[in-house]
PDB file of C-alpha atoms and ligand atoms in Angstrom:
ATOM      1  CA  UNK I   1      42.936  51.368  59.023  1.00  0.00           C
ATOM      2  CA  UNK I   2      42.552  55.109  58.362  1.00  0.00           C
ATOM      3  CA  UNK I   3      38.361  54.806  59.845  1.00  0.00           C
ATOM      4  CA  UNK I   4      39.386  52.916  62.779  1.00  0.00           C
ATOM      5  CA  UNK I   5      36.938  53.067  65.843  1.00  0.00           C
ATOM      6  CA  UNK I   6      34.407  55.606  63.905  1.00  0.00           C
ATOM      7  CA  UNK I   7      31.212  54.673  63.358  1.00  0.00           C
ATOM      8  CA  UNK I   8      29.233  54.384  60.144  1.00  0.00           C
ATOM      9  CA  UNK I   9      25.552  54.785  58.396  1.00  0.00           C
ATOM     10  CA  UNK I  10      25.459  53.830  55.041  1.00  0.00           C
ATOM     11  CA  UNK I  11      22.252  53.814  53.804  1.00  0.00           C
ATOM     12  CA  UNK I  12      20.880  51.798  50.949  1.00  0.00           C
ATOM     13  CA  UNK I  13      23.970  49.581  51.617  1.00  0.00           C
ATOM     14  CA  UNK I  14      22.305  45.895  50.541  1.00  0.00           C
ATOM     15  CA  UNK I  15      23.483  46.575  47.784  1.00  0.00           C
ATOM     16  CA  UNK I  16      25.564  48.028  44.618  1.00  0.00           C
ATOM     17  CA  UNK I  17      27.705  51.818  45.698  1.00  0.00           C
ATOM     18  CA  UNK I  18      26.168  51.331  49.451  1.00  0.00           C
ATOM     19  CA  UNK I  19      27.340  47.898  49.592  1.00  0.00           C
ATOM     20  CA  UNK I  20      30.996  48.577  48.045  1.00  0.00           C
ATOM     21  CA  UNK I  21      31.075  52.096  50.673  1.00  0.00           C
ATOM     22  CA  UNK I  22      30.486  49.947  53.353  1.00  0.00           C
ATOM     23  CA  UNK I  23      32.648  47.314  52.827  1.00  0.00           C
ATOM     24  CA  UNK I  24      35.549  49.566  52.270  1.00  0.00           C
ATOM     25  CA  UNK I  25      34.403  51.905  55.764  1.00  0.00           C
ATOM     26  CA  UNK I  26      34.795  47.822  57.619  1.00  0.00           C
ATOM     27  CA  UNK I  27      38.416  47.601  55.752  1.00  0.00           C
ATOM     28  CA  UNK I  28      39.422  51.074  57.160  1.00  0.00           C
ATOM     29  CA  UNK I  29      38.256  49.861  60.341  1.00  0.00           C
ATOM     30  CA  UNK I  30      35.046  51.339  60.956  1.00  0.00           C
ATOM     31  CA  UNK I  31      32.329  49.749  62.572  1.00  0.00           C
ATOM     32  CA  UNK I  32      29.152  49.889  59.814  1.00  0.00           C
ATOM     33  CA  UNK I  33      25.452  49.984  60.002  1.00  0.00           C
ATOM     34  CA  UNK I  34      24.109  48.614  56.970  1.00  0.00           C
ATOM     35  CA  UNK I  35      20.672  50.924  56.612  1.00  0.00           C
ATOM     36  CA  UNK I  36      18.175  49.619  53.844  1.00  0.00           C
ATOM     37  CA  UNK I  37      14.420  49.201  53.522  1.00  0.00           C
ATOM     38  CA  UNK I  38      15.157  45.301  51.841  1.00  0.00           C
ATOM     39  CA  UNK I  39      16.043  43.426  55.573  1.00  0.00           C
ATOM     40  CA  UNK I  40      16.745  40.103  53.941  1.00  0.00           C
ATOM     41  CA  UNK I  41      19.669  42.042  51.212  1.00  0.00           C
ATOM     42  CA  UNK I  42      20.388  44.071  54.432  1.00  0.00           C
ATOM     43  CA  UNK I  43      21.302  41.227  56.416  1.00  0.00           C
ATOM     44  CA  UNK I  44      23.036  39.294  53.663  1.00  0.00           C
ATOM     45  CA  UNK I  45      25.334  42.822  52.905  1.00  0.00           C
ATOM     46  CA  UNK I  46      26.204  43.187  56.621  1.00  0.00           C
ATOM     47  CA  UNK I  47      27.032  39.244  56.946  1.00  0.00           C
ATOM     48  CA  UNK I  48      29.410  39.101  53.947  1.00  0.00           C
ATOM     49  CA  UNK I  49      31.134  42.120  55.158  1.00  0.00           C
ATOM     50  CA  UNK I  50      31.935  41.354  59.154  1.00  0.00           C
ATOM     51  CA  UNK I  51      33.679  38.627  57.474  1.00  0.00           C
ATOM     52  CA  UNK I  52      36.170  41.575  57.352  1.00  0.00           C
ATOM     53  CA  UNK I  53      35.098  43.541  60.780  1.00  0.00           C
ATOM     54  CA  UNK I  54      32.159  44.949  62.226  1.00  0.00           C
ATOM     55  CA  UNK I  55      28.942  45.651  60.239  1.00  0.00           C
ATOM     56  CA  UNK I  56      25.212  45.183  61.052  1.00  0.00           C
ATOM     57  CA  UNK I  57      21.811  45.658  59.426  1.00  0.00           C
ATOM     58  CA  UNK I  58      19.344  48.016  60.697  1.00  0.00           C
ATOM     59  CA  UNK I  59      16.083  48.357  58.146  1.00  0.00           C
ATOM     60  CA  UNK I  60      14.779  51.753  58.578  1.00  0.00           C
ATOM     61  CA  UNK I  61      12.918  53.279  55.660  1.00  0.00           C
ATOM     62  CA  UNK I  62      14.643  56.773  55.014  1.00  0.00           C
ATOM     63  CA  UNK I  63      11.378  58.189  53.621  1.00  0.00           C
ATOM     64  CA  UNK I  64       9.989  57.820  57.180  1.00  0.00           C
ATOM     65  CA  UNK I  65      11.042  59.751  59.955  1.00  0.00           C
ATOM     66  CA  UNK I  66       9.993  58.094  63.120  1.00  0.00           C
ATOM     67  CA  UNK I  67      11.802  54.629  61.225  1.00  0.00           C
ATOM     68  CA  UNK I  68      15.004  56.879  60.824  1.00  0.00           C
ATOM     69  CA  UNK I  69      14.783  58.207  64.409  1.00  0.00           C
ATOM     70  CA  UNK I  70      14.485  54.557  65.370  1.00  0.00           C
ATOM     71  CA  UNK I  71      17.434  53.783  63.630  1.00  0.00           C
ATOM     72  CA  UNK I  72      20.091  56.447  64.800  1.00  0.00           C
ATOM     73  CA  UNK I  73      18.791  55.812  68.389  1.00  0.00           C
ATOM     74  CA  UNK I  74      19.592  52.062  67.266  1.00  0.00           C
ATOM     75  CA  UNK I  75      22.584  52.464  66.669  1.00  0.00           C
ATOM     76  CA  UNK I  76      23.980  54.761  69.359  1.00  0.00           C
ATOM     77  CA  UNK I  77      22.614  52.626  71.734  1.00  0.00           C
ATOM     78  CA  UNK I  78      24.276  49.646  70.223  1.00  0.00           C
ATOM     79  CA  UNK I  79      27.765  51.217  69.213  1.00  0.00           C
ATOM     80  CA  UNK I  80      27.691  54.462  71.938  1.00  0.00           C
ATOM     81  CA  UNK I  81      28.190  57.258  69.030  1.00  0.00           C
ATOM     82  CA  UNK I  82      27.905  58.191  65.363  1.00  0.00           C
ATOM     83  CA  UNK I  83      30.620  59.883  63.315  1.00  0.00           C
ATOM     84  CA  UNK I  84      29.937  59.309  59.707  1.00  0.00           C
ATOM     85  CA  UNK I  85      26.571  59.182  57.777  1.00  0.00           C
ATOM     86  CA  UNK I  86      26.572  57.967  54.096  1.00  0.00           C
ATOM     87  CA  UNK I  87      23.046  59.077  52.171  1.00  0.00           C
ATOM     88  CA  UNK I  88      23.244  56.965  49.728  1.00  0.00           C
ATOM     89  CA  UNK I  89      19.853  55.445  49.242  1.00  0.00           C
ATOM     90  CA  UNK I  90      18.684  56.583  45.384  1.00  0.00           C
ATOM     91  CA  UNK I  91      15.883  55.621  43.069  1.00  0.00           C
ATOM     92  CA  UNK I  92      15.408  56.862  40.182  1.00  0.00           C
ATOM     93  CA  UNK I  93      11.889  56.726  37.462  1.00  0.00           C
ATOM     94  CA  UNK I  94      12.843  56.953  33.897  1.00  0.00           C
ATOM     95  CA  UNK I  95      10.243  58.327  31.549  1.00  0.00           C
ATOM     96  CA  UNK I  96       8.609  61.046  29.598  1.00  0.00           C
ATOM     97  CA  UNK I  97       7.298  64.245  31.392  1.00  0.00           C
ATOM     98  CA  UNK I  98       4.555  63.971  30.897  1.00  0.00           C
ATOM     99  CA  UNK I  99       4.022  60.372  32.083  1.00  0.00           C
ATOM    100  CA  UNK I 100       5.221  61.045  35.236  1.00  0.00           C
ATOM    101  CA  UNK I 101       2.538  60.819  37.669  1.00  0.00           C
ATOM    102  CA  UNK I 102       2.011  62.182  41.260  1.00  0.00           C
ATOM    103  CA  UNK I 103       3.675  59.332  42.904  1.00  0.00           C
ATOM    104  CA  UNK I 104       6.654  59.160  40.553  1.00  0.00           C
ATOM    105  CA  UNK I 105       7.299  62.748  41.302  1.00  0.00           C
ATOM    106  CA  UNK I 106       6.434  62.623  44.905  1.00  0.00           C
ATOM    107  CA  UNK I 107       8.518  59.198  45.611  1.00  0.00           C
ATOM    108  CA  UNK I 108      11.773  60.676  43.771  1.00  0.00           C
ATOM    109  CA  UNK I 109      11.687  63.805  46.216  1.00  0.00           C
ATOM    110  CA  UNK I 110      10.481  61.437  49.036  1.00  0.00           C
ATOM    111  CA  UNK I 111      13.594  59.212  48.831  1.00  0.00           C
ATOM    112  CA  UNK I 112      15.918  61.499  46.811  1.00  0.00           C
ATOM    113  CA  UNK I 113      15.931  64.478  49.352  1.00  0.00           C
ATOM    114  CA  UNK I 114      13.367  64.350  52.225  1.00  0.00           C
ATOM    115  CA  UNK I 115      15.508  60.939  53.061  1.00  0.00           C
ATOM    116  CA  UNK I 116      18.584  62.565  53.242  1.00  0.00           C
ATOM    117  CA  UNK I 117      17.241  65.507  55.236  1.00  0.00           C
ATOM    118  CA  UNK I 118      15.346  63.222  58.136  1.00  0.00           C
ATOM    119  CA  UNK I 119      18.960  61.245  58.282  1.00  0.00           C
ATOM    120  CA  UNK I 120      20.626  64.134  58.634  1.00  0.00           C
ATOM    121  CA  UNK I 121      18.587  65.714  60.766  1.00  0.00           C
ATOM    122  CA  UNK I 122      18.629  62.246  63.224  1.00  0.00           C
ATOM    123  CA  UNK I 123      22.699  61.752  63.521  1.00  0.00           C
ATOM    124  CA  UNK I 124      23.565  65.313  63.795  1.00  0.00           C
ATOM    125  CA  UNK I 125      22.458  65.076  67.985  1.00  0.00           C
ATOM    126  CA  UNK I 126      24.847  62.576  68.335  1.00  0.00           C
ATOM    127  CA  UNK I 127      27.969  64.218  66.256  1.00  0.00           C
ATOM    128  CA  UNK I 128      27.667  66.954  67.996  1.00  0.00           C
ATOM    129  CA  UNK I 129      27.721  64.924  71.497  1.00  0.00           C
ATOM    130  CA  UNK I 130      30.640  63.045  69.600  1.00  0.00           C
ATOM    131  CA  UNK I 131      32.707  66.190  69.021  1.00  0.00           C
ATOM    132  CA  UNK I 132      31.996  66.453  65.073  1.00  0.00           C
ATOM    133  CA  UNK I 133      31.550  64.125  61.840  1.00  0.00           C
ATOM    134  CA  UNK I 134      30.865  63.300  58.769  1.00  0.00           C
ATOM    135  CA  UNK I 135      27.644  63.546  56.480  1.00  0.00           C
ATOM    136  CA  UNK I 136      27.785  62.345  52.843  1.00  0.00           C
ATOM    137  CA  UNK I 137      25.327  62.582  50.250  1.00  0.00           C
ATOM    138  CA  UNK I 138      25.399  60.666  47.087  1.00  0.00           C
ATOM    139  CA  UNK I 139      24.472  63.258  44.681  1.00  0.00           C
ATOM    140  CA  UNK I 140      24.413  62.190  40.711  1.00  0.00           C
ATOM    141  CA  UNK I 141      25.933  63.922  37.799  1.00  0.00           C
ATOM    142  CA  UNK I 142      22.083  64.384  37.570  1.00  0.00           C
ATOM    143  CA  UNK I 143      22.636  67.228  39.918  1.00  0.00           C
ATOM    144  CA  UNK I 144      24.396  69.343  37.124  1.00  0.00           C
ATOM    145  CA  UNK I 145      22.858  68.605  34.300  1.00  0.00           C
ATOM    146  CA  UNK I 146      19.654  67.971  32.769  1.00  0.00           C
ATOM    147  CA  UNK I 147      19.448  64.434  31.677  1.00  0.00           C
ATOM    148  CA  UNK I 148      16.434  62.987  29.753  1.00  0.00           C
ATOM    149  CA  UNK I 149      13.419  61.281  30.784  1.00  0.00           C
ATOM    150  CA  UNK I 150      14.504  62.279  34.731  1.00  0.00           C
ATOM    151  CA  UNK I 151      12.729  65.419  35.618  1.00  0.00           C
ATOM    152  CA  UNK I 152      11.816  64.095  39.238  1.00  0.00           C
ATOM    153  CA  UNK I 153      15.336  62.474  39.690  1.00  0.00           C
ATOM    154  CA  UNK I 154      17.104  65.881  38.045  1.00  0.00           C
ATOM    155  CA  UNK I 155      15.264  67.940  40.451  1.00  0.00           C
ATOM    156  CA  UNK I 156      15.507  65.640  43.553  1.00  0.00           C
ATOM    157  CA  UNK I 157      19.594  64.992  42.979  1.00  0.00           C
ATOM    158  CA  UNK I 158      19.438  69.427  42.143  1.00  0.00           C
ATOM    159  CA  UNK I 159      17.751  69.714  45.603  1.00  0.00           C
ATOM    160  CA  UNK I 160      20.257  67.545  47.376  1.00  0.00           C
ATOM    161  CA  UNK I 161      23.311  69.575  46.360  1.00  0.00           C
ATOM    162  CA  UNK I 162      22.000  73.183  47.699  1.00  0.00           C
ATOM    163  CA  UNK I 163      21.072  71.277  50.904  1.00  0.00           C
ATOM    164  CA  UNK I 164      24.382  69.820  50.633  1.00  0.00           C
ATOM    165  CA  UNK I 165      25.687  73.561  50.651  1.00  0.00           C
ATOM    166  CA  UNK I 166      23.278  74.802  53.446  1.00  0.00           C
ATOM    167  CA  UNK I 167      23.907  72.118  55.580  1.00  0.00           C
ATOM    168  CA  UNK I 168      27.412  72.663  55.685  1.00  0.00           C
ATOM    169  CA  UNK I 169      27.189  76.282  57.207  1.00  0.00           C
ATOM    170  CA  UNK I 170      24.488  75.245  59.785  1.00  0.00           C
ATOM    171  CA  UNK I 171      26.771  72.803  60.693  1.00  0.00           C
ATOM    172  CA  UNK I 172      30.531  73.953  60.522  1.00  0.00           C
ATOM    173  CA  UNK I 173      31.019  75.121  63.851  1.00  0.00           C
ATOM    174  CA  UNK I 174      29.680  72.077  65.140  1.00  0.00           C
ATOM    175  CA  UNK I 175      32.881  69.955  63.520  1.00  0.00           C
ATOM    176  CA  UNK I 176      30.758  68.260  61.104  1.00  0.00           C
ATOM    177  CA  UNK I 177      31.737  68.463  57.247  1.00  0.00           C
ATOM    178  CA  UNK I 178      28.969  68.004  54.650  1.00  0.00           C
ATOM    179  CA  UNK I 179      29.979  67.442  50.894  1.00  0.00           C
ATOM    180  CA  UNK I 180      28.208  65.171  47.813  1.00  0.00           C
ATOM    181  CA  UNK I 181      29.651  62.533  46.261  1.00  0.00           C
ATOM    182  CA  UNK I 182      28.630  62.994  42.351  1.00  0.00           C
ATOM    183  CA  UNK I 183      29.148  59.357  40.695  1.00  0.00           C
ATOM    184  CA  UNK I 184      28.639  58.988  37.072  1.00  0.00           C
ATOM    185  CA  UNK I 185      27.512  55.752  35.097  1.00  0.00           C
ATOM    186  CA  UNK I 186      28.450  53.586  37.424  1.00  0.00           C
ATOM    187  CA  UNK I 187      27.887  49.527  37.198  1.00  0.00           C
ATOM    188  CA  UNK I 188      25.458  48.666  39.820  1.00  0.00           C
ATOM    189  CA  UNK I 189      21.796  47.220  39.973  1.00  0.00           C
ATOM    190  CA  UNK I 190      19.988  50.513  39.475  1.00  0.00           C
ATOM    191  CA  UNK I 191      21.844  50.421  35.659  1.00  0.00           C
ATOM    192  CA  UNK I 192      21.080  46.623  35.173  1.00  0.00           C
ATOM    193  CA  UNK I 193      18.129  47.112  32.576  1.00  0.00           C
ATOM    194  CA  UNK I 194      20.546  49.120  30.518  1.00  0.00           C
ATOM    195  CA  UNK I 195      21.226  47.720  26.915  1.00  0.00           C
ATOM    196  CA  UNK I 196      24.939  46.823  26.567  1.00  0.00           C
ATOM    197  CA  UNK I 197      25.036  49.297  23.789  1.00  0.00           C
ATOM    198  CA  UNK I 198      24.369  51.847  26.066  1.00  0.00           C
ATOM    199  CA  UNK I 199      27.142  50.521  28.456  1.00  0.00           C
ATOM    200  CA  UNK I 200      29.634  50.526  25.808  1.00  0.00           C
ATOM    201  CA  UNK I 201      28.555  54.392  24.624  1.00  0.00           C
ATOM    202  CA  UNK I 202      28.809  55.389  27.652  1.00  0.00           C
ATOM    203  CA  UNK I 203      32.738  54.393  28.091  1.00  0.00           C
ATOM    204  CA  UNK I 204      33.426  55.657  24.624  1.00  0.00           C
ATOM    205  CA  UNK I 205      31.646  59.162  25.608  1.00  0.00           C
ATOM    206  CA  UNK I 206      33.853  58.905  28.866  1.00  0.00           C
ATOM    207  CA  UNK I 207      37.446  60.425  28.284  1.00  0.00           C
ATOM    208  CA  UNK I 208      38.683  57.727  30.972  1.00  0.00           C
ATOM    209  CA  UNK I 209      37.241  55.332  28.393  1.00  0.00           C
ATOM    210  CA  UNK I 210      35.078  52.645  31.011  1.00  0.00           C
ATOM    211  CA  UNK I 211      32.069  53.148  33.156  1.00  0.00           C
ATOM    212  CA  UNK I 212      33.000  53.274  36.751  1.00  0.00           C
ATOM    213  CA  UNK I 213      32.326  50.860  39.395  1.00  0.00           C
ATOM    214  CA  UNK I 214      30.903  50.820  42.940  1.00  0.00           C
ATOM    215  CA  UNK I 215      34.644  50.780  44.478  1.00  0.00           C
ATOM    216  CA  UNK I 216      35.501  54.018  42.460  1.00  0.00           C
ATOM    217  CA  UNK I 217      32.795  55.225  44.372  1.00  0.00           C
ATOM    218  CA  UNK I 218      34.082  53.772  47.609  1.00  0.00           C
ATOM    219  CA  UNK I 219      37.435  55.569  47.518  1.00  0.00           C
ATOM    220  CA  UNK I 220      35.860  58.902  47.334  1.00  0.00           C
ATOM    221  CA  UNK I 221      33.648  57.949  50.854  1.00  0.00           C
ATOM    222  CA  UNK I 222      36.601  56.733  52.424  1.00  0.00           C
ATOM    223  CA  UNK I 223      38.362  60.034  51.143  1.00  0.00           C
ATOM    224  CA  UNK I 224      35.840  62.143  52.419  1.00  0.00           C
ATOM    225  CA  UNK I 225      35.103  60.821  55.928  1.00  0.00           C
ATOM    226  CA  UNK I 226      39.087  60.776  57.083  1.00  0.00           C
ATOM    227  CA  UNK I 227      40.139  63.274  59.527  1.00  0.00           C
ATOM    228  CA  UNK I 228      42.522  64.623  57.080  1.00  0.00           C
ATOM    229  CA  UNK I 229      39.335  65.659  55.071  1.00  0.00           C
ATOM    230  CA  UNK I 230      38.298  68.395  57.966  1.00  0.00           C
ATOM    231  CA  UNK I 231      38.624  71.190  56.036  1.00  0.00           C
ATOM    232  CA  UNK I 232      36.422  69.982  52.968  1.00  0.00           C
ATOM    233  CA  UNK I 233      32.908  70.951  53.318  1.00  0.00           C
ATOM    234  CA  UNK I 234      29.835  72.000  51.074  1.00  0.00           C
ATOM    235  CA  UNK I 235      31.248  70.943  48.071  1.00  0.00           C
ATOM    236  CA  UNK I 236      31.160  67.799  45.403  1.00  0.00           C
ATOM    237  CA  UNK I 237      33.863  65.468  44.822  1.00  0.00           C
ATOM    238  CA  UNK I 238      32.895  64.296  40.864  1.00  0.00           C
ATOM    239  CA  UNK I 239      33.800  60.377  40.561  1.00  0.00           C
ATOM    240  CA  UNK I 240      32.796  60.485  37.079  1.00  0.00           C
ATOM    241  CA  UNK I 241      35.428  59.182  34.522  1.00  0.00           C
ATOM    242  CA  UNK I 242      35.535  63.076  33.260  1.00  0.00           C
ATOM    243  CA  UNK I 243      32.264  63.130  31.596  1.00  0.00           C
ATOM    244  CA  UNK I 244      30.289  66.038  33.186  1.00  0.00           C
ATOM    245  CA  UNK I 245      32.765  68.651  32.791  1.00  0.00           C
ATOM    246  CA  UNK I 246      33.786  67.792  29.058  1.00  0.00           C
ATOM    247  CA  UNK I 247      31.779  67.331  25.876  1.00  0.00           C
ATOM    248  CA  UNK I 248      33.118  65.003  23.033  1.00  0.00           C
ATOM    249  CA  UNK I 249      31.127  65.015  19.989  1.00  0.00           C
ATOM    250  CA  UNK I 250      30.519  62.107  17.842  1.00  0.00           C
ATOM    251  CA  UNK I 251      33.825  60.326  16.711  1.00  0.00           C
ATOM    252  CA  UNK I 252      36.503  62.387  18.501  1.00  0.00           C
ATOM    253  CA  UNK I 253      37.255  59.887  21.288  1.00  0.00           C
ATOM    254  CA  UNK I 254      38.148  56.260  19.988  1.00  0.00           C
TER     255      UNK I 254
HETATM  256  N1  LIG Y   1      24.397  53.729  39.592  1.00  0.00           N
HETATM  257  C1  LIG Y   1      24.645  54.892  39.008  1.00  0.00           C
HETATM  258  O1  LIG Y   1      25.044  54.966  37.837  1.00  0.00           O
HETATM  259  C2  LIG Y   1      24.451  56.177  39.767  1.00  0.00           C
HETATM  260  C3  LIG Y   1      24.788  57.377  39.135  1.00  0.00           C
HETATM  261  C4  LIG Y   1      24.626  58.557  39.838  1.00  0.00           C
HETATM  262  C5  LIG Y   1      24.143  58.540  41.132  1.00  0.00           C
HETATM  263  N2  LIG Y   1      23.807  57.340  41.717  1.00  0.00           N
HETATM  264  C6  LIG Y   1      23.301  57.368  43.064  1.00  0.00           C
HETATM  265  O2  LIG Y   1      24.067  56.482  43.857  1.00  0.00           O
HETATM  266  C7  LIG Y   1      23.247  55.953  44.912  1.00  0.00           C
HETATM  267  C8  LIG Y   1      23.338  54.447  44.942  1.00  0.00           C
HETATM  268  O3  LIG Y   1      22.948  53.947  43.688  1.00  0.00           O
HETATM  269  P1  LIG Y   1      22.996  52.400  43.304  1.00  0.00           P
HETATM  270  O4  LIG Y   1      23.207  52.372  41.838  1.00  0.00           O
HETATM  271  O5  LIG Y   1      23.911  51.652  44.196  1.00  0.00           O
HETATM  272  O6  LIG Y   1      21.475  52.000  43.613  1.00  0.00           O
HETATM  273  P2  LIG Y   1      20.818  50.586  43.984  1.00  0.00           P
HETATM  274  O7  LIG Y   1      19.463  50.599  43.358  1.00  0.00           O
HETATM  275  O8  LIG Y   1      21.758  49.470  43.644  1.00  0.00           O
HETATM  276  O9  LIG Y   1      20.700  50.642  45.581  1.00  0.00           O
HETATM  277  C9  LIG Y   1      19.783  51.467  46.245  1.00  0.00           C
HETATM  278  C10 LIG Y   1      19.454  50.834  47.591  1.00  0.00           C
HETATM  279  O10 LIG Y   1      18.568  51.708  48.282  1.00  0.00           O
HETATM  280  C11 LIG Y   1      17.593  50.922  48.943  1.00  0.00           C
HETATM  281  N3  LIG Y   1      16.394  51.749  49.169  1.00  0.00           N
HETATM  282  C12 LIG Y   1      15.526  52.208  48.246  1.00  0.00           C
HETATM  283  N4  LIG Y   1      14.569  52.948  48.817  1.00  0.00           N
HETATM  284  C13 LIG Y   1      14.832  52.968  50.149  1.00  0.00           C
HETATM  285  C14 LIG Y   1      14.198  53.573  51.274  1.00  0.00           C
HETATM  286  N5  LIG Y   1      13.078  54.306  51.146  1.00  0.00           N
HETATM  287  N6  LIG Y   1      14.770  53.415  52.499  1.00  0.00           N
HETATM  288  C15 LIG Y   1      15.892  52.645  52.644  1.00  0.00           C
HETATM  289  N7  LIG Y   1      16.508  52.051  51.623  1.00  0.00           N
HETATM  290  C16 LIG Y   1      15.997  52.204  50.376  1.00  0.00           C
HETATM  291  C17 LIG Y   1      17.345  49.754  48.004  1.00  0.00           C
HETATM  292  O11 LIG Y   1      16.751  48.642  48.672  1.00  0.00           O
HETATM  293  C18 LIG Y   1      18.759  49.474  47.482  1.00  0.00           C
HETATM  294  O12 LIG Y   1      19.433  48.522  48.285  1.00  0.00           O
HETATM  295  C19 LIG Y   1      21.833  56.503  44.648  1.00  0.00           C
HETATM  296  O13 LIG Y   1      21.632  57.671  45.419  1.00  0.00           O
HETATM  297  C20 LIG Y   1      21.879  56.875  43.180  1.00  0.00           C
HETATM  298  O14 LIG Y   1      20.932  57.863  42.847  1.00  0.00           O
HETATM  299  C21 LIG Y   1      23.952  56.156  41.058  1.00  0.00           C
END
């Protein structure tokens, strides 16, 4: 019960990495505000989890900044205080440049890094009244390297590390730490329409040898939001089975 009495935002948490964060923030003994835009995934989330504590659905759209206003009021009003904010909602568009349209580009930055800045922006009031906390963003190995087909979601995911960086300064003296979580392949819903040959390349390109999962994920929140974590800030914590930061050609890995 290492989160015990904190409160937590995870956004996008109806389901896949969100879900798994907040589940394991209600087994540490947080309470949890399930944030997502779907209400009736929202809902089911934050009802399978209290099964294990506290956890409720607020649907705010992080793209929209009176919705996430709404929401942080929400839930200070509700649970008297915010400590830790997961950003975790992601989308991501998958084609050529030059298909990309206006709205692909504009609803990757939209949701990839304006949403993280207005949630930001809305808790850090109440951290401060609170005496610090914790701000999260759920960066992508996309944030390091170019990856193809992606050029919104690269640049987005880019965008969200500096402000990662930045945000940590502004907000240091204040007690609140800001670092990126930067998960690899991971098995969730965004990766469903992946061919299973693709899955299976992926853990043979991996030197851990597996995709990861949702609760690898979870570990590294947990990690980051404990006390013992204070002097961690504006930096990334890679949750990636080892694949950004080597390169293994064709045949060398089994
Ligand atoms: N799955 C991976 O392999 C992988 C790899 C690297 C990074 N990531 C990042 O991890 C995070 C979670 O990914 P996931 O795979 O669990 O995704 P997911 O698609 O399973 O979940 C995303 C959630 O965000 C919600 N959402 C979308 N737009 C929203 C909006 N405007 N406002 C509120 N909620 C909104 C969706 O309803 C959904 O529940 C994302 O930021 C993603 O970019 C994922």
């Amino acid at each position: 019960m290492r989160l015990r009495a904190k409160v937590a935002i995870v956004t996008g948490a109806a389901g896949g990495i969100g879900k798994a964060i907040a589940a394991a923030y209600v087994r540490e003994g947080a309470r949890v505000v399930v944030v997502d835009i779907d209400e009736r995934k929202g809902n089911d989330a934050a009802s399978e989890i209290a099964a294990k504590g506290e956890a409720i659905c607020i649907r705010a759209d992080v793209t929209d900044s009176g919705s996430v206003n709404r929401m942080a009021s929400e839930v200070d009003r509700r649970f008297g205080r915010i400590d830790i904010l997961v950003n975790n909602v992601g989308v991501r568009t998958t084609k050529p440049f030059l298909e990309h349209t206006d709205a692909d580009w504009n609803i990757m930055i939209a949701t990839n890094l304006t949403g993280p800045f207005f949630c930001a922006r809305a808790v850090t009031p109440f951290m401060i009244r609170g005496g610090g906390g914790r701000i999260i963003n759920t960066a992508s190995i996309a944030s390091f390297v170019g990856r193809p087909n992606r050029v919104a979601y690269v640049s987005a995911k880019s965008g969200l590390m500096g402000m990662t960086r930045a945000l940590a300064i502004d907000l240091g003296r204040s007690g609140i730490t800001v670092n990126a979580i930067v998960p690899g392949s991971i098995n969730s819903p965004m990766n469903a329409s992946q061919a299973a040959d693709a899955v299976h390349d992926w853990g043979k390109e991996t030197p851990v040898g597996r995709w990861g999962t949702p609760e690898d994920i979870a570990n590294a929140a947990v990690f980051l939001a404990l006390d013992e974590s204070s002097y961690i800030t504006g930096t990334d914590l890679t949750v990636d089975g080892g694949w950004v930061s080597t390169k293994a050609r064709a045949g060398e890995l089994a």
